[in-house]
Structures are given as structure tokens and as C-alpha cells.
């Protein structure tokens, strides 16, 4: 959903770098996948088309933080 975001913290040698992939429009979401030593974070449309993808070597990724937007339909409320 719009506003979903994933933060990726990467080891850049003597420092760390933080990257962010955000679902920029309504009906889009962010997916993560780890394949063959590569971490892929993609913004995906309603019909499953990938808008953009960020790829990082898995050995360099220090943290992968998913931050979903709170839903207003009440499905996440504790009852």
C-alpha cells in the first residue's frame, strides 16, 4: 500500500549507507526477496508489474527493516 517502506542498511567499507524503497502511489506495495546471495527490494503495482528494484549483495546487508503503513480498516487492532 502507498507509504509502505523498506530500509536497507549496507556495509560500505569504513561506513554504512542507508537506502529506502517506498511504495509511492496508491495500490503499490514493496516486496523483498533473497536469491542467490542477492537481496532484492521491489516496488510492485496492483497487477504485479515491477516498477523499480534495488539490489544488494547479501553479504553486505546489515539490516533490512520493513515498515508497513498502519491500515485503517481495523484489521490490525488487538481485540
Short mmCIF file of C-alpha atoms in Angstrom, two decimals, residues 3-60:
data_model
loop_
_atom_site.label_atom_id
_atom_site.label_comp_id
_atom_site.label_asym_id
_atom_site.label_seq_id
_atom_site.Cartn_x
_atom_site.Cartn_y
_atom_site.Cartn_z
CA UNK A 3 3.55 4.56 2.14
CA UNK A 4 4.89 1.05 2.78
CA UNK A 5 8.65 1.31 3.03
CA UNK A 6 11.72 -0.86 3.43
CA UNK A 7 15.00 0.48 4.80
CA UNK A 8 18.21 -1.32 3.84
CA UNK A 9 21.42 -0.70 5.81
CA UNK A 10 24.52 -1.71 3.84
CA UNK A 11 28.18 -2.05 4.85
CA UNK A 12 30.13 0.33 2.60
CA UNK A 13 33.61 -0.46 3.84
CA UNK A 14 34.53 2.07 6.53
CA UNK A 15 30.93 3.33 6.95
CA UNK A 16 27.31 2.26 6.48
CA UNK A 17 24.77 3.54 3.99
CA UNK A 18 21.01 3.51 4.33
CA UNK A 19 18.70 3.14 1.36
CA UNK A 20 14.92 3.34 1.30
CA UNK A 21 12.37 1.90 -1.12
CA UNK A 22 8.87 3.38 -0.73
CA UNK A 23 5.54 2.50 -2.35
CA UNK A 24 4.99 5.87 -3.99
CA UNK A 25 1.40 5.56 -5.27
CA UNK A 26 -1.90 4.05 -4.17
CA UNK A 27 -2.20 0.35 -4.98
CA UNK A 28 1.54 -0.31 -4.86
CA UNK A 29 3.50 -2.22 -2.27
CA UNK A 30 7.09 -3.22 -1.55
CA UNK A 31 8.32 -6.82 -1.78
CA UNK A 32 11.63 -8.26 -0.57
CA UNK A 33 13.40 -11.39 -1.78
CA UNK A 34 16.76 -13.06 -1.19
CA UNK A 35 18.02 -15.08 -4.16
CA UNK A 36 21.48 -16.42 -4.95
CA UNK A 37 23.22 -14.14 -2.48
CA UNK A 38 21.40 -11.01 -3.63
CA UNK A 39 18.77 -9.08 -1.68
CA UNK A 40 16.12 -7.56 -3.98
CA UNK A 41 13.62 -4.94 -2.82
CA UNK A 42 10.97 -4.09 -5.42
CA UNK A 43 8.05 -1.68 -5.73
CA UNK A 44 5.16 -3.60 -7.33
CA UNK A 45 1.88 -2.41 -8.91
CA UNK A 46 -1.60 -3.91 -8.45
CA UNK A 47 -1.22 -6.18 -11.47
CA UNK A 48 2.19 -7.47 -10.35
CA UNK A 49 4.43 -5.37 -12.59
CA UNK A 50 7.71 -4.31 -11.02
CA UNK A 51 8.19 -0.54 -11.12
CA UNK A 52 11.73 -0.44 -9.73
CA UNK A 53 14.12 -2.77 -7.96
CA UNK A 54 17.08 -2.19 -5.64
CA UNK A 55 19.66 -5.00 -5.47
CA UNK A 56 22.35 -5.51 -2.83
CA UNK A 57 24.89 -8.25 -2.14
CA UNK A 58 23.51 -10.25 0.79
CA UNK A 59 26.93 -10.36 2.47
CA UNK A 60 26.94 -6.53 2.66
#
